[in-house]
mmCIF file of C-alpha atoms in Angstrom:
data_model
loop_
_atom_site.group_PDB
_atom_site.id
_atom_site.type_symbol
_atom_site.label_atom_id
_atom_site.label_comp_id
_atom_site.label_asym_id
_atom_site.label_seq_id
_atom_site.Cartn_x
_atom_site.Cartn_y
_atom_site.Cartn_z
ATOM 1 C CA MET A 1 0.033 -0.028 -0.201
ATOM 2 C CA LEU A 2 1.497 3.442 -0.990
ATOM 3 C CA ALA A 3 0.514 6.534 0.579
ATOM 4 C CA GLN A 4 -2.142 7.887 -1.793
ATOM 5 C CA SER A 5 -3.867 11.032 -1.517
ATOM 6 C CA THR A 6 -7.434 10.671 -1.356
ATOM 7 C CA HIS A 7 -8.778 14.508 -1.567
ATOM 8 C CA HIS A 8 -10.762 13.613 -5.099
ATOM 9 C CA LEU A 9 -12.507 10.323 -3.560
ATOM 10 C CA LEU A 10 -14.137 11.512 -0.550
ATOM 11 C CA TRP A 11 -17.681 13.156 -0.424
ATOM 12 C CA LEU A 12 -16.977 16.571 0.827
ATOM 13 C CA ARG A 13 -20.613 16.799 2.835
ATOM 14 C CA GLU A 14 -19.472 13.884 4.708
ATOM 15 C CA GLN A 15 -16.234 15.218 5.633
ATOM 16 C CA ASP A 16 -15.873 18.021 8.612
ATOM 17 C CA HIS A 17 -12.872 19.990 6.907
ATOM 18 C CA PRO A 18 -12.074 23.409 8.895
ATOM 19 C CA ALA A 19 -11.277 24.880 5.681
ATOM 20 C CA ILE A 20 -14.612 24.217 4.031
ATOM 21 C CA SER A 21 -17.669 26.876 4.827
ATOM 22 C CA LEU A 22 -20.650 25.261 2.989
ATOM 23 C CA PRO A 23 -22.669 28.246 4.494
ATOM 24 C CA ARG A 24 -20.581 30.491 2.263
ATOM 25 C CA TRP A 25 -20.815 28.108 -0.422
ATOM 26 C CA GLN A 26 -24.604 28.085 0.237
ATOM 27 C CA GLN A 27 -24.579 31.947 -0.189
ATOM 28 C CA GLN A 28 -23.061 31.780 -3.601
ATOM 29 C CA VAL A 29 -25.371 29.576 -5.022
ATOM 30 C CA GLU A 30 -28.333 31.851 -3.712
ATOM 31 C CA LEU A 31 -26.698 34.776 -5.116
ATOM 32 C CA LEU A 32 -26.245 33.509 -8.769
ATOM 33 C CA GLY A 33 -30.035 32.025 -8.794
ATOM 34 C CA ASN A 34 -31.072 35.289 -7.831
ATOM 35 C CA PHE A 35 -29.342 37.069 -10.472
ATOM 36 C CA TYR A 36 -29.950 34.408 -12.967
ATOM 37 C CA GLN A 37 -33.287 34.356 -12.228
ATOM 38 C CA SER A 38 -33.113 30.410 -12.298
ATOM 39 C CA GLN A 39 -35.620 27.421 -11.372
ATOM 40 C CA ALA A 40 -32.365 26.142 -9.425
ATOM 41 C CA CYS A 41 -28.543 26.757 -8.985
ATOM 42 C CA LEU A 42 -26.397 23.984 -7.497
ATOM 43 C CA ILE A 43 -22.779 22.891 -6.627
ATOM 44 C CA LEU A 44 -22.165 19.337 -7.602
ATOM 45 C CA GLN A 45 -19.324 17.136 -6.521
ATOM 46 C CA VAL A 46 -18.304 14.030 -8.646
ATOM 47 C CA VAL A 47 -16.600 11.053 -7.584
ATOM 48 C CA ASN A 48 -15.917 7.881 -9.609
ATOM 49 C CA GLY A 49 -18.616 8.893 -12.233
ATOM 50 C CA SER A 50 -21.345 9.495 -9.369
ATOM 51 C CA VAL A 51 -22.713 12.950 -8.395
ATOM 52 C CA GLN A 52 -23.653 14.317 -5.208
ATOM 53 C CA VAL A 53 -25.235 17.726 -4.637
ATOM 54 C CA VAL A 54 -23.273 19.662 -2.246
ATOM 55 C CA CYS A 55 -25.607 22.801 -2.009
ATOM 56 C CA ALA A 56 -28.576 23.772 -3.895
ATOM 57 C CA ARG A 57 -30.962 26.798 -4.280
ATOM 58 C CA GLN A 58 -34.459 25.626 -5.366
ATOM 59 C CA SER A 59 -37.184 27.816 -6.435
ATOM 60 C CA GLN A 60 -39.601 24.843 -5.289
ATOM 61 C CA ASN A 61 -38.694 21.190 -4.581
ATOM 62 C CA LEU A 62 -37.015 19.803 -7.688
ATOM 63 C CA HIS A 63 -35.749 16.606 -5.753
ATOM 64 C CA LEU A 64 -32.445 18.096 -5.890
ATOM 65 C CA ASN A 65 -31.576 18.845 -2.316
ATOM 66 C CA GLY A 66 -28.110 18.784 -0.537
ATOM 67 C CA GLY A 67 -26.755 15.309 -0.235
ATOM 68 C CA THR A 68 -28.768 14.275 -3.210
ATOM 69 C CA GLY A 69 -26.677 11.510 -5.273
ATOM 70 C CA PHE A 70 -27.406 10.063 -8.601
ATOM 71 C CA GLU A 71 -25.219 9.262 -11.840
ATOM 72 C CA ASP A 72 -25.589 11.049 -15.547
ATOM 73 C CA ALA A 73 -23.355 10.250 -18.441
ATOM 74 C CA GLY A 74 -24.860 13.655 -19.999
ATOM 75 C CA LEU A 75 -23.943 15.628 -17.253
ATOM 76 C CA LEU A 76 -20.157 13.970 -17.329
ATOM 77 C CA ALA A 77 -20.208 14.669 -21.151
ATOM 78 C CA MET A 78 -21.503 18.416 -20.577
ATOM 79 C CA ILE A 79 -18.658 19.126 -18.227
ATOM 80 C CA ASP A 80 -15.918 17.615 -20.593
ATOM 81 C CA ASP A 81 -17.059 19.966 -23.169
ATOM 82 C CA TYR A 82 -16.470 22.928 -21.318
ATOM 83 C CA ASP A 83 -13.568 25.157 -23.489
ATOM 84 C CA GLY A 84 -12.284 26.979 -20.914
ATOM 85 C CA TYR A 85 -14.015 30.073 -21.162
ATOM 86 C CA ASN A 86 -17.474 30.280 -21.638
ATOM 87 C CA LEU A 87 -20.465 28.379 -19.433
ATOM 88 C CA THR A 88 -21.351 25.318 -21.122
ATOM 89 C CA LYS A 89 -25.110 25.235 -22.493
ATOM 90 C CA SER A 90 -27.211 22.372 -22.486
ATOM 91 C CA SER A 91 -30.800 20.799 -22.976
ATOM 92 C CA GLY A 92 -32.399 19.024 -20.339
ATOM 93 C CA THR A 93 -32.843 15.964 -23.029
ATOM 94 C CA ASN A 94 -29.324 15.153 -22.882
ATOM 95 C CA PHE A 95 -29.397 14.258 -19.191
ATOM 96 C CA THR A 96 -30.883 11.055 -17.309
ATOM 97 C CA SER A 97 -31.252 11.972 -13.991
ATOM 98 C CA GLU A 98 -33.468 14.738 -12.182
ATOM 99 C CA LEU A 99 -31.463 17.352 -14.273
ATOM 100 C CA SER A 100 -33.755 16.099 -17.171
ATOM 101 C CA GLN A 101 -36.745 18.286 -15.941
ATOM 102 C CA PHE A 102 -35.236 21.749 -17.150
ATOM 103 C CA ASN A 103 -35.131 22.912 -20.592
ATOM 104 C CA GLN A 104 -31.507 24.885 -20.430
ATOM 105 C CA VAL A 105 -28.653 24.012 -18.115
ATOM 106 C CA LEU A 106 -25.513 26.082 -17.594
ATOM 107 C CA SER A 107 -22.487 24.441 -16.335
ATOM 108 C CA ARG A 108 -18.984 25.880 -15.030
ATOM 109 C CA PRO A 109 -16.355 22.794 -13.945
ATOM 110 C CA ILE A 110 -14.861 23.200 -10.709
ATOM 111 C CA PHE A 111 -11.309 21.758 -10.012
ATOM 112 C CA TRP A 112 -8.815 20.521 -7.249
ATOM 113 C CA PRO A 113 -5.490 22.193 -7.344
ATOM 114 C CA ASP A 114 -4.142 19.286 -9.352
ATOM 115 C CA GLY A 115 -6.239 19.361 -12.035
ATOM 116 C CA GLU A 116 -8.543 16.854 -10.630
ATOM 117 C CA LEU A 117 -12.219 17.408 -11.093
ATOM 118 C CA PHE A 118 -14.295 18.419 -8.269
ATOM 119 C CA GLY A 119 -17.643 19.058 -10.008
ATOM 120 C CA CYS A 120 -19.288 21.779 -11.383
ATOM 121 C CA ILE A 121 -21.676 25.056 -10.830
ATOM 122 C CA LEU A 122 -25.418 24.223 -12.323
ATOM 123 C CA ILE A 123 -27.342 27.277 -13.348
ATOM 124 C CA CYS A 124 -30.638 25.613 -14.222
ATOM 125 C CA ASP A 125 -33.442 27.323 -16.624
ATOM 126 C CA PRO A 126 -31.836 31.082 -16.187
ATOM 127 C CA VAL A 127 -34.920 33.562 -17.127
ATOM 128 C CA GLN A 128 -32.516 36.234 -17.173
ATOM 129 C CA ALA A 129 -31.270 36.631 -20.645
ATOM 130 C CA LYS A 130 -30.350 40.261 -21.502
ATOM 131 C CA TYR A 131 -27.507 40.621 -19.087
ATOM 132 C CA ARG A 132 -26.368 36.793 -19.081
ATOM 133 C CA GLU A 133 -22.726 37.880 -20.393
ATOM 134 C CA ARG A 134 -22.483 40.474 -17.703
ATOM 135 C CA LEU A 135 -23.154 37.751 -14.901
ATOM 136 C CA THR A 136 -20.491 35.388 -16.395
ATOM 137 C CA PRO A 137 -17.952 36.940 -13.710
ATOM 138 C CA LEU A 138 -20.180 36.479 -11.099
ATOM 139 C CA VAL A 139 -20.061 32.745 -11.689
ATOM 140 C CA GLU A 140 -16.187 33.202 -12.239
ATOM 141 C CA THR A 141 -15.910 34.638 -8.539
ATOM 142 C CA ALA A 142 -17.798 31.906 -7.126
ATOM 143 C CA THR A 143 -15.552 29.328 -8.587
ATOM 144 C CA SER A 144 -12.744 31.166 -7.373
ATOM 145 C CA LEU A 145 -14.156 31.260 -3.750
ATOM 146 C CA ILE A 146 -14.995 27.546 -3.737
ATOM 147 C CA GLN A 147 -11.418 26.345 -5.509
ATOM 148 C CA ALA A 148 -9.678 28.567 -3.111
ATOM 149 C CA GLU A 149 -11.203 26.431 0.049
ATOM 150 C CA LEU A 150 -10.786 23.312 -2.058
ATOM 151 C CA LYS A 151 -6.798 24.171 -2.099
ATOM 152 C CA HIS A 152 -6.698 24.304 2.001
ATOM 153 C CA VAL A 153 -7.997 20.809 1.825
ATOM 154 C CA PHE A 154 -5.398 19.692 -0.822
ATOM 155 C CA LEU A 155 -2.552 21.404 0.886
ATOM 156 C CA MET A 156 -3.725 19.909 4.149
ATOM 157 C CA GLN A 157 -3.805 16.271 2.819
ATOM 158 C CA GLN A 158 -0.789 16.729 1.458
ATOM 159 C CA VAL A 159 0.988 17.579 4.555
ATOM 160 C CA LYS A 160 -0.828 14.578 6.158
ATOM 161 C CA MET A 161 0.717 12.656 3.272
ATOM 162 C CA LEU A 162 4.055 13.439 4.102
ATOM 163 C CA SER A 163 3.913 12.903 7.790
ATOM 164 C CA VAL A 164 2.774 9.142 6.790
ATOM 165 C CA GLN A 165 5.010 8.931 3.630
ATOM 166 C CA ASP A 166 8.670 7.252 2.906
ATOM 167 C CA GLU A 167 10.079 10.201 0.816
ATOM 168 C CA GLN A 168 12.286 7.956 -1.381
ATOM 169 C CA THR A 169 9.895 5.350 -2.311
ATOM 170 C CA CYS A 170 6.397 7.181 -1.542
ATOM 171 C CA MET A 171 5.273 3.726 0.266
ATOM 172 C CA LEU A 172 4.362 4.309 4.101
ATOM 173 C CA ASN A 173 7.122 5.012 6.775
ATOM 174 C CA PRO A 174 7.132 3.410 10.144
ATOM 175 C CA TYR A 175 4.524 5.988 11.516
ATOM 176 C CA GLY A 176 2.572 5.233 8.744
ATOM 177 C CA PHE A 177 2.516 1.735 8.965
ATOM 178 C CA SER A 178 1.868 1.800 12.603
ATOM 179 C CA LEU A 179 -1.239 3.891 11.838
ATOM 180 C CA MET A 180 -2.659 1.876 8.595
ATOM 181 C CA ALA A 181 -1.837 -1.674 9.791
ATOM 182 C CA PRO A 182 -3.447 -1.932 12.916
ATOM 183 C CA ARG A 183 -6.885 -0.647 11.076
ATOM 184 C CA GLN A 184 -6.225 -3.102 8.283
ATOM 185 C CA LEU A 185 -5.722 -6.265 11.144
ATOM 186 C CA SER A 186 -8.716 -5.078 13.183
ATOM 187 C CA LEU A 187 -11.077 -5.056 10.035
ATOM 188 C CA SER A 188 -9.990 -8.149 8.473
ATOM 189 C CA ARG A 189 -10.511 -10.077 11.741
ATOM 190 C CA ARG A 190 -13.841 -9.274 11.242
ATOM 191 C CA PHE A 191 -14.193 -11.469 8.201
ATOM 192 C CA GLY A 192 -11.896 -14.306 9.213
ATOM 193 C CA SER A 193 -9.090 -13.526 7.268
ATOM 194 C CA HIS A 194 -5.874 -14.978 8.241
ATOM 195 C CA ALA A 195 -3.166 -12.485 8.482
ATOM 196 C CA GLY A 196 0.878 -12.737 7.576
ATOM 197 C CA ILE A 197 3.987 -10.489 7.931
ATOM 198 C CA ILE A 198 6.657 -10.348 5.906
ATOM 199 C CA LEU A 199 10.200 -8.720 6.482
ATOM 200 C CA ILE A 200 12.611 -8.354 3.381
ATOM 201 C CA GLU A 201 16.038 -6.963 3.786
ATOM 202 C CA GLU A 202 18.579 -5.992 1.178
ATOM 203 C CA MET A 203 22.019 -7.383 2.441
ATOM 204 C CA MET A 204 25.001 -5.198 1.338
ATOM 205 C CA SER A 205 27.845 -7.108 -0.303
ATOM 206 C CA GLU A 206 31.089 -6.256 -2.326
ATOM 207 C CA SER A 207 29.758 -6.530 -5.762
ATOM 208 C CA LEU A 208 26.787 -4.195 -4.858
ATOM 209 C CA GLU A 209 29.041 -1.078 -3.178
ATOM 210 C CA SER A 210 28.044 1.724 -5.484
ATOM 211 C CA SER A 211 26.850 5.242 -5.600
ATOM 212 C CA LYS A 212 24.150 6.487 -3.782
ATOM 213 C CA GLU A 213 22.207 7.058 -6.652
ATOM 214 C CA ASP A 214 22.427 3.411 -7.687
ATOM 215 C CA ALA A 215 21.303 2.091 -4.234
ATOM 216 C CA GLY A 216 18.456 4.628 -4.427
ATOM 217 C CA GLN A 217 17.339 3.040 -7.908
ATOM 218 C CA ARG A 218 17.861 -0.256 -6.071
ATOM 219 C CA ILE A 219 15.495 0.796 -3.184
ATOM 220 C CA ARG A 220 12.703 2.114 -5.520
ATOM 221 C CA MET A 221 13.071 -1.506 -7.661
ATOM 222 C CA LEU A 222 12.308 -3.043 -4.378
ATOM 223 C CA ALA A 223 9.200 -0.762 -3.204
ATOM 224 C CA ARG A 224 8.043 -1.044 -6.741
ATOM 225 C CA ILE A 225 7.930 -4.774 -7.215
ATOM 226 C CA ILE A 226 6.231 -5.066 -3.484
ATOM 227 C CA HIS A 227 3.684 -2.884 -4.336
ATOM 228 C CA ASP A 228 2.902 -4.377 -7.681
ATOM 229 C CA ASN A 229 2.693 -7.899 -6.001
ATOM 230 C CA LEU A 230 0.213 -6.852 -2.884
ATOM 231 C CA ARG A 231 -3.640 -6.802 -3.236
ATOM 232 C CA ASP A 232 -5.157 -3.355 -2.374
ATOM 233 C CA ALA A 233 -6.026 -4.350 1.281
ATOM 234 C CA ASP A 234 -2.316 -5.491 2.105
ATOM 235 C CA VAL A 235 -0.317 -3.163 3.829
ATOM 236 C CA SER A 236 3.678 -2.303 3.042
ATOM 237 C CA ALA A 237 6.013 0.253 4.393
ATOM 238 C CA ARG A 238 9.749 1.159 4.096
ATOM 239 C CA VAL A 239 10.489 0.582 7.887
ATOM 240 C CA GLY A 240 14.631 1.151 7.473
ATOM 241 C CA HIS A 241 17.060 2.024 5.200
ATOM 242 C CA ARG A 242 17.193 -1.394 3.280
ATOM 243 C CA GLN A 243 14.318 -3.258 5.118
ATOM 244 C CA PHE A 244 10.738 -3.385 4.270
ATOM 245 C CA ILE A 245 7.625 -4.950 6.099
ATOM 246 C CA ILE A 246 4.196 -6.314 4.475
ATOM 247 C CA LEU A 247 1.121 -7.066 6.179
ATOM 248 C CA CYS A 248 -0.521 -9.435 3.967
ATOM 249 C CA PHE A 249 -4.109 -11.286 4.277
ATOM 250 C CA ILE A 250 -4.241 -14.738 2.836
ATOM 251 C CA ASP A 251 -5.995 -18.122 2.863
ATOM 252 C CA ASN A 252 -3.617 -20.315 4.454
ATOM 253 C CA GLU A 253 0.162 -20.360 5.293
ATOM 254 C CA SER A 254 0.956 -21.868 1.800
ATOM 255 C CA ASN A 255 -0.426 -18.478 0.392
ATOM 256 C CA LEU A 256 2.345 -16.674 2.486
ATOM 257 C CA ASP A 257 5.296 -18.821 1.388
ATOM 258 C CA ALA A 258 4.204 -18.125 -2.415
ATOM 259 C CA LEU A 259 4.001 -14.570 -2.154
ATOM 260 C CA VAL A 260 7.707 -14.649 -0.714
ATOM 261 C CA SER A 261 8.613 -16.880 -3.320
ATOM 262 C CA ARG A 262 7.053 -14.774 -5.939
ATOM 263 C CA LEU A 263 8.836 -11.506 -4.481
ATOM 264 C CA LYS A 264 12.190 -13.617 -4.349
ATOM 265 C CA LYS A 265 11.830 -14.482 -7.996
ATOM 266 C CA GLN A 266 10.541 -11.183 -9.536
ATOM 267 C CA ILE A 267 13.483 -9.168 -7.553
ATOM 268 C CA SER A 268 16.128 -11.474 -8.905
ATOM 269 C CA LYS A 269 14.396 -11.016 -12.258
ATOM 270 C CA GLU A 270 15.281 -7.505 -12.584
ATOM 271 C CA ASP A 271 18.443 -7.911 -10.552
ATOM 272 C CA PRO A 272 20.196 -10.909 -9.858
ATOM 273 C CA ASN A 273 23.131 -9.330 -7.991
ATOM 274 C CA LEU A 274 20.531 -8.242 -5.583
ATOM 275 C CA ARG A 275 21.088 -10.477 -2.024
ATOM 276 C CA LEU A 276 17.952 -10.360 -0.001
ATOM 277 C CA VAL A 277 16.633 -12.199 3.302
ATOM 278 C CA THR A 278 13.255 -12.320 4.696
ATOM 279 C CA GLY A 279 11.309 -13.284 7.670
ATOM 280 C CA GLN A 280 7.715 -14.198 8.156
ATOM 281 C CA SER A 281 5.359 -15.281 10.444
ATOM 282 C CA TYR A 282 1.511 -16.358 10.264
ATOM 283 C CA PHE A 283 -1.319 -16.102 12.103
ATOM 284 C CA THR A 284 -4.830 -17.486 12.479
ATOM 285 C CA PRO A 285 -7.469 -15.181 13.342
ATOM 286 C CA ASP A 286 -7.983 -16.724 16.541
ATOM 287 C CA THR A 287 -4.483 -16.392 17.959
ATOM 288 C CA GLN A 288 -3.585 -12.498 17.709
ATOM 289 C CA ILE A 289 -5.336 -9.368 17.788
ATOM 290 C CA SER A 290 -2.136 -7.352 18.043
ATOM 291 C CA LEU A 291 0.561 -6.518 15.156
ATOM 292 C CA ASP A 292 3.390 -6.648 17.827
ATOM 293 C CA PRO A 293 3.674 -10.563 18.515
ATOM 294 C CA MET A 294 3.436 -11.153 14.668
ATOM 295 C CA GLN A 295 6.241 -8.638 13.926
ATOM 296 C CA LYS A 296 8.412 -10.286 16.668
ATOM 297 C CA LYS A 297 8.294 -13.681 15.271
ATOM 298 C CA ALA A 298 8.787 -12.075 11.833
ATOM 299 C CA LYS A 299 11.620 -10.668 13.257
ATOM 300 C CA GLU A 300 13.358 -13.677 14.813
ATOM 301 C CA ASN A 301 12.973 -15.415 11.958
ATOM 302 C CA LEU A 302 14.434 -12.590 9.771
ATOM 303 C CA ASN A 303 17.380 -12.787 11.949
ATOM 304 C CA ILE A 304 17.867 -16.800 11.912
ATOM 305 C CA ASN A 305 17.770 -16.088 8.152
ATOM 306 C CA LYS A 306 20.489 -13.551 8.282
ATOM 307 C CA LEU A 307 23.014 -15.812 10.335
ATOM 308 C CA GLU A 308 22.460 -18.731 7.863
ATOM 309 C CA HIS A 309 23.122 -16.192 4.959
ATOM 310 C CA GLN A 310 26.027 -14.979 6.562
ATOM 311 C CA LYS A 311 27.192 -18.432 7.167
ATOM 312 C CA THR A 312 26.825 -19.487 3.341
ATOM 313 C CA ALA A 313 28.371 -15.773 2.379
ATOM 314 C CA ARG A 314 31.453 -16.866 4.115
#
């Protein structure tokens, strides 16, 4: 599991973030709705193709209250058509959701600071037509205000990521592992999953004495292979200069052995000169509810294998 930003995957209404003022967002839709004399003015959020109403101003109950969720491919297509300058216009016949009740819809997309789509502002059935072009700056002002608050959320997320992320590999660091692994372990216990701990450590040899750049490339290569061979529920981290830890969820102990074998084979394929030592431990759901005994047993196994490696290398 790499430390990943999730700012664009969480519904804003379900979070309590000090940087976001939903009453201020509501003021913006009220203002735009009044100036455009529209049937409805909405701020929508899009997550993985699904849509949720963040704030709404309706002339009557149009079933588009805050928190309402729906899917609408026509809306996503409309957002994609934005040219970067003018509000995008669309007919209600292009929508498959409650938005289909409107004759005309104006749209302006909203983005996160990294360019990811947040959602859009919708102005539905605006009556004001004479001064519509003069009202466009109002939409841009509202968009800027919203995106400024989203920037604060984004920056706080980045700071949080840096505190749990290993800078060189983008994996979790020891602190990140201590936060994430117990949560995943607790969740897996509820479903009766078996768990295993794997420790992987690079052993230095004379043939691998090289520059810091080469050493960094090997570390990043190890991190990539570990990440590529794990499932989403598994947790991995860099816990030492040359040491990695994996918490994996498996059906039986043979699966743990198979994972270790697969990792060694893949690493050897990419760098035959790289020498690794591993340690592992396996636990059933009814034996342990804490990570500490699992890590201790894996560490003991790693130390035994280190001694064997040193004897062989002599």
